[in-house]
PDB file of C-alpha atoms (C1' of nucleotides) in Angstrom:
ATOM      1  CA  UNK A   1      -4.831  22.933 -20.481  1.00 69.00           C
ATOM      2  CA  UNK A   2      -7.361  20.379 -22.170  1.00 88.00           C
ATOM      3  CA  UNK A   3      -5.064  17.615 -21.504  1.00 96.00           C
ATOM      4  CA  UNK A   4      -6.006  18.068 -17.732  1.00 97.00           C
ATOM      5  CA  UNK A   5      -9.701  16.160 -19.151  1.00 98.00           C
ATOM      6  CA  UNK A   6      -8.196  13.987 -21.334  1.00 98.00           C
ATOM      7  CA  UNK A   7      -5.771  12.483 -18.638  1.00 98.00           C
ATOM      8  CA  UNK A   8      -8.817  12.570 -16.319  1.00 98.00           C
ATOM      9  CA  UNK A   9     -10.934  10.480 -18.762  1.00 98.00           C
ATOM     10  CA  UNK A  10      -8.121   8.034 -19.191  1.00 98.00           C
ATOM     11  CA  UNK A  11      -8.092   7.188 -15.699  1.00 98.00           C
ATOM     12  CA  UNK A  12     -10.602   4.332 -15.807  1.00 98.00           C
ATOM     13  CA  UNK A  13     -10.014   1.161 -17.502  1.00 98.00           C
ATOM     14  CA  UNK A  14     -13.434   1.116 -18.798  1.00 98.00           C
ATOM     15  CA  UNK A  15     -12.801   3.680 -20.664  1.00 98.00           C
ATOM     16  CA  UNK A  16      -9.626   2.768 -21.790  1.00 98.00           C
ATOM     17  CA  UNK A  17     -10.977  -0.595 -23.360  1.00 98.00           C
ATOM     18  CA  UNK A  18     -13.587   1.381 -25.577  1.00 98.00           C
ATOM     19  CA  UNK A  19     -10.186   2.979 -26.684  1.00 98.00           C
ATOM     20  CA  UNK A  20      -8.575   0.464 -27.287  1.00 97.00           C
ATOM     21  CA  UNK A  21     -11.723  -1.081 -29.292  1.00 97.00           C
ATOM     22  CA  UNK A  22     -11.473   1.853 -31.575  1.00 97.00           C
ATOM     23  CA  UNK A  23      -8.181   1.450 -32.315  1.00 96.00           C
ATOM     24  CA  UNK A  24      -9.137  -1.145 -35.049  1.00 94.00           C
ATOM     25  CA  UNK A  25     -11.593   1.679 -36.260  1.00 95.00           C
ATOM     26  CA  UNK A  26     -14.532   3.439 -35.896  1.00 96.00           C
ATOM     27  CA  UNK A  27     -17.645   1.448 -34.229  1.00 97.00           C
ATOM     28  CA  UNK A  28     -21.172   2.469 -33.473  1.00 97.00           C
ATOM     29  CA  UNK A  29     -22.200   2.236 -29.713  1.00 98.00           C
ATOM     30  CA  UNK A  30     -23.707  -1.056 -29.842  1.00 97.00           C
ATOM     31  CA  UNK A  31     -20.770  -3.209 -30.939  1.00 97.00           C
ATOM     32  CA  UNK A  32     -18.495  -0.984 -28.022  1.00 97.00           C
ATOM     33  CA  UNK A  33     -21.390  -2.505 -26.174  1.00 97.00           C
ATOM     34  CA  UNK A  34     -20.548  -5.463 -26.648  1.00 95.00           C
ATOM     35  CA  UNK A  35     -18.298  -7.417 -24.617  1.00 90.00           C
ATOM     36  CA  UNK A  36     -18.134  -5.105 -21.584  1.00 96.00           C
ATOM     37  CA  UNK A  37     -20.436  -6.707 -18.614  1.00 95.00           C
ATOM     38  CA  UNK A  38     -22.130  -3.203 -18.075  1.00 97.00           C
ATOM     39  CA  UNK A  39     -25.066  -1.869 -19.283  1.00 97.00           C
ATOM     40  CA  UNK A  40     -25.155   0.383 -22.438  1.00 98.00           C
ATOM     41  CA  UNK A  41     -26.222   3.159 -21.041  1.00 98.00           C
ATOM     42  CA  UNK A  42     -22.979   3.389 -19.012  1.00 98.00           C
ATOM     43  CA  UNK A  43     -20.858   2.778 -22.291  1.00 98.00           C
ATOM     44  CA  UNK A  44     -22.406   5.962 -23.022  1.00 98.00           C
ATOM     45  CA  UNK A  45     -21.758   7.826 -20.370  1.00 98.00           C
ATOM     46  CA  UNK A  46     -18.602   6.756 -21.189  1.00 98.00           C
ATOM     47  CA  UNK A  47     -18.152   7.975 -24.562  1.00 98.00           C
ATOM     48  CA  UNK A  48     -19.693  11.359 -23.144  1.00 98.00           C
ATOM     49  CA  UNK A  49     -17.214  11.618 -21.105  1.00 98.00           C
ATOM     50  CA  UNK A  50     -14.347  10.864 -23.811  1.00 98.00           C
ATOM     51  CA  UNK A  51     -15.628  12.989 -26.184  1.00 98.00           C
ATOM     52  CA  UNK A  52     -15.768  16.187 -23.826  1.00 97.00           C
ATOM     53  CA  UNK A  53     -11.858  15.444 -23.152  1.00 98.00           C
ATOM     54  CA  UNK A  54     -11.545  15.777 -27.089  1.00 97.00           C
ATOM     55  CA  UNK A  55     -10.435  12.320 -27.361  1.00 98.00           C
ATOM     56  CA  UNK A  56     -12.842  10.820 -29.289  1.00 97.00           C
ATOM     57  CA  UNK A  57     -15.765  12.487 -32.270  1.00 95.00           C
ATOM     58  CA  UNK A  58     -18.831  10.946 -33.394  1.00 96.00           C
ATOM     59  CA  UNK A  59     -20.447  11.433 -36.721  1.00 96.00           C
ATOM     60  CA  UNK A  60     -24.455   9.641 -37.088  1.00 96.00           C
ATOM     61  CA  UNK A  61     -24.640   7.163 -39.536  1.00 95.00           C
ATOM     62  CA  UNK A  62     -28.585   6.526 -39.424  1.00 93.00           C
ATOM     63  CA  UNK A  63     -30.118   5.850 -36.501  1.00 92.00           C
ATOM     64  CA  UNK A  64     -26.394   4.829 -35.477  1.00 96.00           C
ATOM     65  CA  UNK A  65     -23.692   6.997 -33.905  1.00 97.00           C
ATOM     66  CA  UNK A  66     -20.063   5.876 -34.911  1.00 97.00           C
ATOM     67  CA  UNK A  67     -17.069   7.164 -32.223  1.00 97.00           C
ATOM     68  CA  UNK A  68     -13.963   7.231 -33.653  1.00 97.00           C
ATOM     69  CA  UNK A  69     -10.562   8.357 -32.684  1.00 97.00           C
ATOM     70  CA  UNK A  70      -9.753  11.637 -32.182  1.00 97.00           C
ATOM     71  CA  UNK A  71      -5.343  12.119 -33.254  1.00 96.00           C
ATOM     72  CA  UNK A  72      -5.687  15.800 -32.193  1.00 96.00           C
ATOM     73  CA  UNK A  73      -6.843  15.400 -28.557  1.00 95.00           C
ATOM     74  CA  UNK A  74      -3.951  12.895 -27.973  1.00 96.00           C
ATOM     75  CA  UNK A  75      -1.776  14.823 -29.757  1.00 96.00           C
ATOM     76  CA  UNK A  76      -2.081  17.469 -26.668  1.00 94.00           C
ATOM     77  CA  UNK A  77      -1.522  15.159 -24.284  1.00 96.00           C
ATOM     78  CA  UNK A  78       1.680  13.788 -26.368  1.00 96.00           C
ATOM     79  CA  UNK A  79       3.104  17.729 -25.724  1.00 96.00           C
ATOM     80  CA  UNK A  80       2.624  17.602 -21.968  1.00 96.00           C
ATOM     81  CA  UNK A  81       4.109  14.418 -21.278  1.00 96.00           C
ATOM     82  CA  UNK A  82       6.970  14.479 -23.927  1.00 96.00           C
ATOM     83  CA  UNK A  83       7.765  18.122 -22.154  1.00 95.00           C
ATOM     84  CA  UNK A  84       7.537  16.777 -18.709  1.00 96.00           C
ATOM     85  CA  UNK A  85       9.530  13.477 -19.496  1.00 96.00           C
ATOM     86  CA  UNK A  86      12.272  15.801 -21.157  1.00 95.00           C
ATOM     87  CA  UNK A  87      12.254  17.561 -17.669  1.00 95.00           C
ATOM     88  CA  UNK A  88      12.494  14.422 -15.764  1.00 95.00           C
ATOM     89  CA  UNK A  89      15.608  13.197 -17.508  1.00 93.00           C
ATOM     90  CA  UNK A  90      17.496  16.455 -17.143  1.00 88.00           C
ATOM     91  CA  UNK A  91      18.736  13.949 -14.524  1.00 69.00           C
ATOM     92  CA  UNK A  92      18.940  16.495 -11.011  1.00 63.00           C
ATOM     93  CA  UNK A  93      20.632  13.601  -9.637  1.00 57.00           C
ATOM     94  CA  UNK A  94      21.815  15.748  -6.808  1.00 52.00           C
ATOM     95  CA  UNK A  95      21.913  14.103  -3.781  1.00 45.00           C
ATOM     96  CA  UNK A  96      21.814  17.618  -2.269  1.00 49.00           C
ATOM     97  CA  UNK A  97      18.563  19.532  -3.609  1.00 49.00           C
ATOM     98  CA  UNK A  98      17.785  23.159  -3.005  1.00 49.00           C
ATOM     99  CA  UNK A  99      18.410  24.646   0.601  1.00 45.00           C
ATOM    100  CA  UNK A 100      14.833  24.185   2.577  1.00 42.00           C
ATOM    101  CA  UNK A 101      15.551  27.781   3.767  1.00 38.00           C
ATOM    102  CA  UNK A 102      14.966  29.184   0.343  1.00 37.00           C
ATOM    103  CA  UNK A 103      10.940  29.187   0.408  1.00 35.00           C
ATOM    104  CA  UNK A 104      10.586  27.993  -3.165  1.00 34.00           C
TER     105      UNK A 104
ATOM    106  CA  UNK B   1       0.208  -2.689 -18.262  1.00 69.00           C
ATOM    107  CA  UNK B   2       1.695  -0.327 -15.361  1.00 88.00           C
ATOM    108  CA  UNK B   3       0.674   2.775 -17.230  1.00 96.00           C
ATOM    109  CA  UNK B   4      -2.462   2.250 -15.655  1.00 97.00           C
ATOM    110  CA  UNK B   5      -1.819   3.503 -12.381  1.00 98.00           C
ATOM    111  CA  UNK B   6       0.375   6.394 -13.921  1.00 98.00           C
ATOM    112  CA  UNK B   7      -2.936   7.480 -15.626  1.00 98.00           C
ATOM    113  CA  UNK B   8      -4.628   7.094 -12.423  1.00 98.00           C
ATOM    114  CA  UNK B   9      -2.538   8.681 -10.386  1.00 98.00           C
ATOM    115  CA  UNK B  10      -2.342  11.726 -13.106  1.00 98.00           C
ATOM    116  CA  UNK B  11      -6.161  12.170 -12.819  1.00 98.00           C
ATOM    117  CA  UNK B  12      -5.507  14.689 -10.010  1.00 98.00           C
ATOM    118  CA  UNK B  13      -5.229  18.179 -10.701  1.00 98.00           C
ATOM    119  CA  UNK B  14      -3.072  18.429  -6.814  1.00 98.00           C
ATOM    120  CA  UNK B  15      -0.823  15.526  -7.912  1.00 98.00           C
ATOM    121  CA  UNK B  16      -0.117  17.258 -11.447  1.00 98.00           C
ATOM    122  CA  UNK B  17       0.842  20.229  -9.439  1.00 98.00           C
ATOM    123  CA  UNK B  18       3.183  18.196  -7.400  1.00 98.00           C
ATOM    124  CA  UNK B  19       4.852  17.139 -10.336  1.00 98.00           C
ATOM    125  CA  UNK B  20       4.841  20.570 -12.104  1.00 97.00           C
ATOM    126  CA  UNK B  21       7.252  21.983  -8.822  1.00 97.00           C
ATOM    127  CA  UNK B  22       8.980  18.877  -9.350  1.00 97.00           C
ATOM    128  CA  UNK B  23      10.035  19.984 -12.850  1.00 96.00           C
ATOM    129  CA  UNK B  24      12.521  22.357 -11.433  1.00 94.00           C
ATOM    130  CA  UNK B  25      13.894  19.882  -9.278  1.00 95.00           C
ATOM    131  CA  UNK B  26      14.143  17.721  -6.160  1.00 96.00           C
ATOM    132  CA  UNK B  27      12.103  19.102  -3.098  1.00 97.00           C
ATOM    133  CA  UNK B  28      11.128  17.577   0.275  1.00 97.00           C
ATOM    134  CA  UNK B  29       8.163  17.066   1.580  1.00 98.00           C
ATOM    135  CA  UNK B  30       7.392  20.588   3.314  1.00 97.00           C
ATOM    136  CA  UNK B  31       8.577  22.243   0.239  1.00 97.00           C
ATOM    137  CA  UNK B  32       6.121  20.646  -1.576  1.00 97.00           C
ATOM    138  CA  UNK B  33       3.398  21.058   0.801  1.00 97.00           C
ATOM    139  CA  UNK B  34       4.449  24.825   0.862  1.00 95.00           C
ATOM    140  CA  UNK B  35       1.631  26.764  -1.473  1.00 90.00           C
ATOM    141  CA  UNK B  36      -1.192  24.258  -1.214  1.00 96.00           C
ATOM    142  CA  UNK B  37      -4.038  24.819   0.687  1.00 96.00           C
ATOM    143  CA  UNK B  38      -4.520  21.159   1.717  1.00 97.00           C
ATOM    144  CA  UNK B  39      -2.820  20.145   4.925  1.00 97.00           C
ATOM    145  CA  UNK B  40       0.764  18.417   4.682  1.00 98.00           C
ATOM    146  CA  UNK B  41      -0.446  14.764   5.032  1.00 98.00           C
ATOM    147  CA  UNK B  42      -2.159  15.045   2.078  1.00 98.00           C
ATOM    148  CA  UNK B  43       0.591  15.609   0.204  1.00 98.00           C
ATOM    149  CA  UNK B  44       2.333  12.871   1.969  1.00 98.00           C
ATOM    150  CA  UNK B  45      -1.137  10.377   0.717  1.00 98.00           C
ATOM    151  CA  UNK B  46      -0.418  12.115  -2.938  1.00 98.00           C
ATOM    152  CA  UNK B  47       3.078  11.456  -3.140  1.00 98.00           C
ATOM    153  CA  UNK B  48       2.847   8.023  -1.655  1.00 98.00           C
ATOM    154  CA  UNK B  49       0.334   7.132  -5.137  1.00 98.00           C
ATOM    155  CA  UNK B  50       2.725   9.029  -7.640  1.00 98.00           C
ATOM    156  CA  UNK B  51       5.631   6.685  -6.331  1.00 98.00           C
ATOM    157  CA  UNK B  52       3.570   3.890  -6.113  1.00 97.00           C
ATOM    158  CA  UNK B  53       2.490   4.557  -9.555  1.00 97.00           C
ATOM    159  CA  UNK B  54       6.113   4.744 -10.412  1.00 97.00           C
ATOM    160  CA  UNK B  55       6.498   8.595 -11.454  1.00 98.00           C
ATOM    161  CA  UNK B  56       8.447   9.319  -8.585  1.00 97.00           C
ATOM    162  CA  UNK B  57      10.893   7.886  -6.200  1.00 96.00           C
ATOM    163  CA  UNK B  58      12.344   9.180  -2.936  1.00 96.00           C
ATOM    164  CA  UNK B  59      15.712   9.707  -1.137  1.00 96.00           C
ATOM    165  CA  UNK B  60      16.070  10.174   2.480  1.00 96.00           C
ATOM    166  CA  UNK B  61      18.199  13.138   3.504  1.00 95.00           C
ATOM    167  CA  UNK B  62      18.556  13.580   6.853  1.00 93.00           C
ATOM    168  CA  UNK B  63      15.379  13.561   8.550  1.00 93.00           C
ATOM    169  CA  UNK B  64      13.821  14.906   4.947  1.00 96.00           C
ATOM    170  CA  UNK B  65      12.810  12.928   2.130  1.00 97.00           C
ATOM    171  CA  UNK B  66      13.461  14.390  -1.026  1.00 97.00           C
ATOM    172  CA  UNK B  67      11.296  13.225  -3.746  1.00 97.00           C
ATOM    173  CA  UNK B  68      12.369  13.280  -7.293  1.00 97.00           C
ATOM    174  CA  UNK B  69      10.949  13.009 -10.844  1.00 97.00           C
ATOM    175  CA  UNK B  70      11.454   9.357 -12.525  1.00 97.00           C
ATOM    176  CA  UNK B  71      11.448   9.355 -16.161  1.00 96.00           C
ATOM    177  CA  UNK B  72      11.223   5.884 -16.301  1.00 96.00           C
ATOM    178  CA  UNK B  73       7.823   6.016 -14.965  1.00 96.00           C
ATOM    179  CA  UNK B  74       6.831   8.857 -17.466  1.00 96.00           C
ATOM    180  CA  UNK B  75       8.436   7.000 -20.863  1.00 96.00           C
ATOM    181  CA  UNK B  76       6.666   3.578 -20.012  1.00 94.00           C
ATOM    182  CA  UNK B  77       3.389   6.185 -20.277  1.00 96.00           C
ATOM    183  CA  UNK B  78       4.500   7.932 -23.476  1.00 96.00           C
ATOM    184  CA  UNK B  79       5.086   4.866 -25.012  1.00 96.00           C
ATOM    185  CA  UNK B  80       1.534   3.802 -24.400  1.00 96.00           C
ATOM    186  CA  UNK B  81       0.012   7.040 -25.715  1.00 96.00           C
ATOM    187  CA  UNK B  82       2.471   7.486 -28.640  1.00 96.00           C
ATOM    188  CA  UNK B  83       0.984   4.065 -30.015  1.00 95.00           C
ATOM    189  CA  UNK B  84      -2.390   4.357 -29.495  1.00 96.00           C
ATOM    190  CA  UNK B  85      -2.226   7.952 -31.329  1.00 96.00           C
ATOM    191  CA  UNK B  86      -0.342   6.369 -34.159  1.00 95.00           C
ATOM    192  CA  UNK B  87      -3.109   4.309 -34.482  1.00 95.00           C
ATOM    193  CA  UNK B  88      -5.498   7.133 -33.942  1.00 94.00           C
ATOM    194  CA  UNK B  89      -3.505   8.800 -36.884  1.00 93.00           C
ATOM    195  CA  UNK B  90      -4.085   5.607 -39.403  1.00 88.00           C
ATOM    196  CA  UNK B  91      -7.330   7.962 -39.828  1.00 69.00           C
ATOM    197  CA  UNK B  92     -10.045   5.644 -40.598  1.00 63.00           C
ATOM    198  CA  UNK B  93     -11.902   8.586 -42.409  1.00 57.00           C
ATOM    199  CA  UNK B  94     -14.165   5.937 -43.858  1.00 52.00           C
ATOM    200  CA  UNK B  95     -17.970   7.015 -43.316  1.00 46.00           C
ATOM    201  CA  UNK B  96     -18.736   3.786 -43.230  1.00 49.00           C
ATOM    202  CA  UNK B  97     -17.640   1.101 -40.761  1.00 49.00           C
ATOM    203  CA  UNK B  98     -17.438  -2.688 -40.178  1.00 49.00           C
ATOM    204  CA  UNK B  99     -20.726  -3.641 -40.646  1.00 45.00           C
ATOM    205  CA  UNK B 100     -22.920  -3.670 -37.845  1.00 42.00           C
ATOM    206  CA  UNK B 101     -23.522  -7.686 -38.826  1.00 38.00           C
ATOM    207  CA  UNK B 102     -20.489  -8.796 -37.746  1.00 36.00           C
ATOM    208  CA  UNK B 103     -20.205  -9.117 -34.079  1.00 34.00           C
ATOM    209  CA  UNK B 104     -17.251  -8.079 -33.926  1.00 32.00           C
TER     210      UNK B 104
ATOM    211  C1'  DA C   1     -48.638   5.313 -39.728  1.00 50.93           C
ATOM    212  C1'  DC C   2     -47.093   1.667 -36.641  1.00 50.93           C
ATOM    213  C1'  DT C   3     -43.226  -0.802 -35.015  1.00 50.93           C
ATOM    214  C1'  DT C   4     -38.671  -1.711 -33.957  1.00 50.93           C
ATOM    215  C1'  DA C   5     -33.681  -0.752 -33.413  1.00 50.93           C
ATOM    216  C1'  DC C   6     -30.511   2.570 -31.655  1.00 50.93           C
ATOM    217  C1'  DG C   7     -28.882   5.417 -28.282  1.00 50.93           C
ATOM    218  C1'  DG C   8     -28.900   9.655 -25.239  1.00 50.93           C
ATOM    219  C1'  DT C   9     -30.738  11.508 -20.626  1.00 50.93           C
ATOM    220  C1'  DA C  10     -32.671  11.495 -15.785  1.00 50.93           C
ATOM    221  C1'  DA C  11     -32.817   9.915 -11.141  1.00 50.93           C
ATOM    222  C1'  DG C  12     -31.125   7.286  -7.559  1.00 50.93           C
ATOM    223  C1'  DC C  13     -27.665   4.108  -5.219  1.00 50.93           C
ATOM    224  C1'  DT C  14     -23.081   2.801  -3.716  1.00 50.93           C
ATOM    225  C1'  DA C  15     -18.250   2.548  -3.617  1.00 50.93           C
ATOM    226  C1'  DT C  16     -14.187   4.952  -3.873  1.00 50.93           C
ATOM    227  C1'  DG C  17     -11.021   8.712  -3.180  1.00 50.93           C
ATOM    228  C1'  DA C  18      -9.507  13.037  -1.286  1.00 50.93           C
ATOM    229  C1'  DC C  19      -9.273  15.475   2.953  1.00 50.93           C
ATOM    230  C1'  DT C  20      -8.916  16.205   8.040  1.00 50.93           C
ATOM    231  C1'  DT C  21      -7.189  15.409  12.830  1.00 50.93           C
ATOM    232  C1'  DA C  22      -4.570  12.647  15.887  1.00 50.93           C
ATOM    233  C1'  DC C  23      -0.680   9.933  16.647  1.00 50.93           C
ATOM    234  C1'  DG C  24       3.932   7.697  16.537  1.00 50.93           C
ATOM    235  C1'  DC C  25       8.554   7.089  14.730  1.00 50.93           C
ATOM    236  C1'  DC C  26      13.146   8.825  13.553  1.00 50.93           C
ATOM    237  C1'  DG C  27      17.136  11.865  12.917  1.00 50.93           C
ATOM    238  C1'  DC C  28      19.230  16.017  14.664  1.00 50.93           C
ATOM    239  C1'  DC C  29      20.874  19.571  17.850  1.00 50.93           C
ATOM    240  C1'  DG C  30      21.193  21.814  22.265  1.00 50.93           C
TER     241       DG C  30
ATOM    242  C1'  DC D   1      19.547  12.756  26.853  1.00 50.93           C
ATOM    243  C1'  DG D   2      15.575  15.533  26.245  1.00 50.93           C
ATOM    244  C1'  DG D   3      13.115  18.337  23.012  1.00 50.93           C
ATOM    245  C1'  DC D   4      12.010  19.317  18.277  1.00 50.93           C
ATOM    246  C1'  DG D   5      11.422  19.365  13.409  1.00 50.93           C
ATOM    247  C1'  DG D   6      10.072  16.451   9.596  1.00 50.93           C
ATOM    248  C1'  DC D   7       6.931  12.795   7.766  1.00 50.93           C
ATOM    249  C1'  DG D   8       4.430   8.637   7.315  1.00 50.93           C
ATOM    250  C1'  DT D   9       0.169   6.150   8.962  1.00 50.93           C
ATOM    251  C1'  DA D  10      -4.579   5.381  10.998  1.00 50.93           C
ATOM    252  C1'  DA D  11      -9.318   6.404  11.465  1.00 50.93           C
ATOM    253  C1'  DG D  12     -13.233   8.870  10.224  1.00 50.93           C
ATOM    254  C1'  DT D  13     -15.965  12.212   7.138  1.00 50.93           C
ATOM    255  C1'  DC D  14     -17.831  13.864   2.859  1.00 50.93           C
ATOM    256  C1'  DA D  15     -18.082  14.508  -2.097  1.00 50.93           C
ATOM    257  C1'  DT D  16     -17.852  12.541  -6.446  1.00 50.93           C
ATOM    258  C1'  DA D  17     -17.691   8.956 -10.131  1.00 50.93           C
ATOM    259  C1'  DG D  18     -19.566   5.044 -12.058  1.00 50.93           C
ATOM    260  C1'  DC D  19     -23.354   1.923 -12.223  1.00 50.93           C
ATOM    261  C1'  DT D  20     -28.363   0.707 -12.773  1.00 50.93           C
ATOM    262  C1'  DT D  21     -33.254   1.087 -14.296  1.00 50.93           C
ATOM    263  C1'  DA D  22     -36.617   3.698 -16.540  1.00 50.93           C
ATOM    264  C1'  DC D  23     -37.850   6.724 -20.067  1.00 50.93           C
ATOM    265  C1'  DC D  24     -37.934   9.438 -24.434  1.00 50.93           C
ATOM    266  C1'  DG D  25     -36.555  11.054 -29.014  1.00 50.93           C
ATOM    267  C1'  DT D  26     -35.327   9.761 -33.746  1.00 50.93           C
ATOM    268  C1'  DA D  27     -34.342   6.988 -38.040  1.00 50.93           C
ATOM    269  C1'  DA D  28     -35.584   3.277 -40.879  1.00 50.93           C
ATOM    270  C1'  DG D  29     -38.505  -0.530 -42.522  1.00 50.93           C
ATOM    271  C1'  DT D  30     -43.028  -2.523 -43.779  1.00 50.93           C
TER     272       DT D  30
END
DNA sequence: ACTTACGGTAAGCTATGACTTACGCCGCCG
DNA sequence: CGGCGGCGTAAGTCATAGCTTACCGTAAGT
């Protein structure tokens, strides 16, 4: 059930953009920093709150912390769509859908 | 870009619970309010974000409205994630990282 | 050892989002 | 045609998420 925090965390565009920054490959916290009108403090917030969805890991280089891309955490979230999506296109195009009597 | 509202509208543990039922089929309204403790229009203010939001679309039966799983919505999503954890995958194991001089 | 760069944490503010109740519209059946 | 079941919408309340400023630890350089 992780996915539930990683869909959570991908909900703001913030924090999609920091993604999408890494995508290129790793960075430290100042140069996600940079570019983004808020303050750092929020980028880190941020990145707290990506990391605890297992979508991103950080490994200190110096007095630097470099976030990179985490392949497993998306790799989750990859399952529960592609399984829901598969669902969806079983195609119930049935007009008619099951009888409101049955409680289900 | 319309994934974004897909995410959004994902973020909620009640509207990923809507879907799940949905898995198994078409269901009206009161069947999908069945089973939740919140009252009925909130359902009806959940299911009006996943259509706008594109994961679902409705068909009036009758005085019912039977709401319905669209894959289209779903594979615009998985197309989104499926690239970004390719890229995730291009593991940039490198310890190091573009130098901090470089503004970028 | 002092200083500076880097970045996480705390506390407080505000906007947004999820819920409720109340209401009105529409399709159906007697 | 009147009553009813089924649902969407409006208005108002309350909790939470995201932001800010202020502060503190730690690593590196001189």
């Amino acid at each position: 059930m992780t996915y539930a925090a990683a869909l959570q965390a991908l909900a703001d565009p913030t924090r999609r953009a920091i993604l999408e920054k890494l995508r290129h490959g790793p960075r430290s916290v100042g140069q996600l920093a940079q570019g983004f009108q808020i303050s750092r403090p929020a980028v880190s917030q941020h990145l707290r709150v990506l990391c605890c969805a297992g979508l991103l890991d950080v490994v200190p280089v110096g007095a630097r912390r470099v976030y990179r891309l985490r392949p497993e955490g998306l790799a989750q979230l990859r399952v529960y769509l592609e399984d829901l999506w598969r669902d969806a296109l079983r195609g119930f195009d049935a007009p008619e859908f099951p009888a409101p009597r049955d409680g289900t």
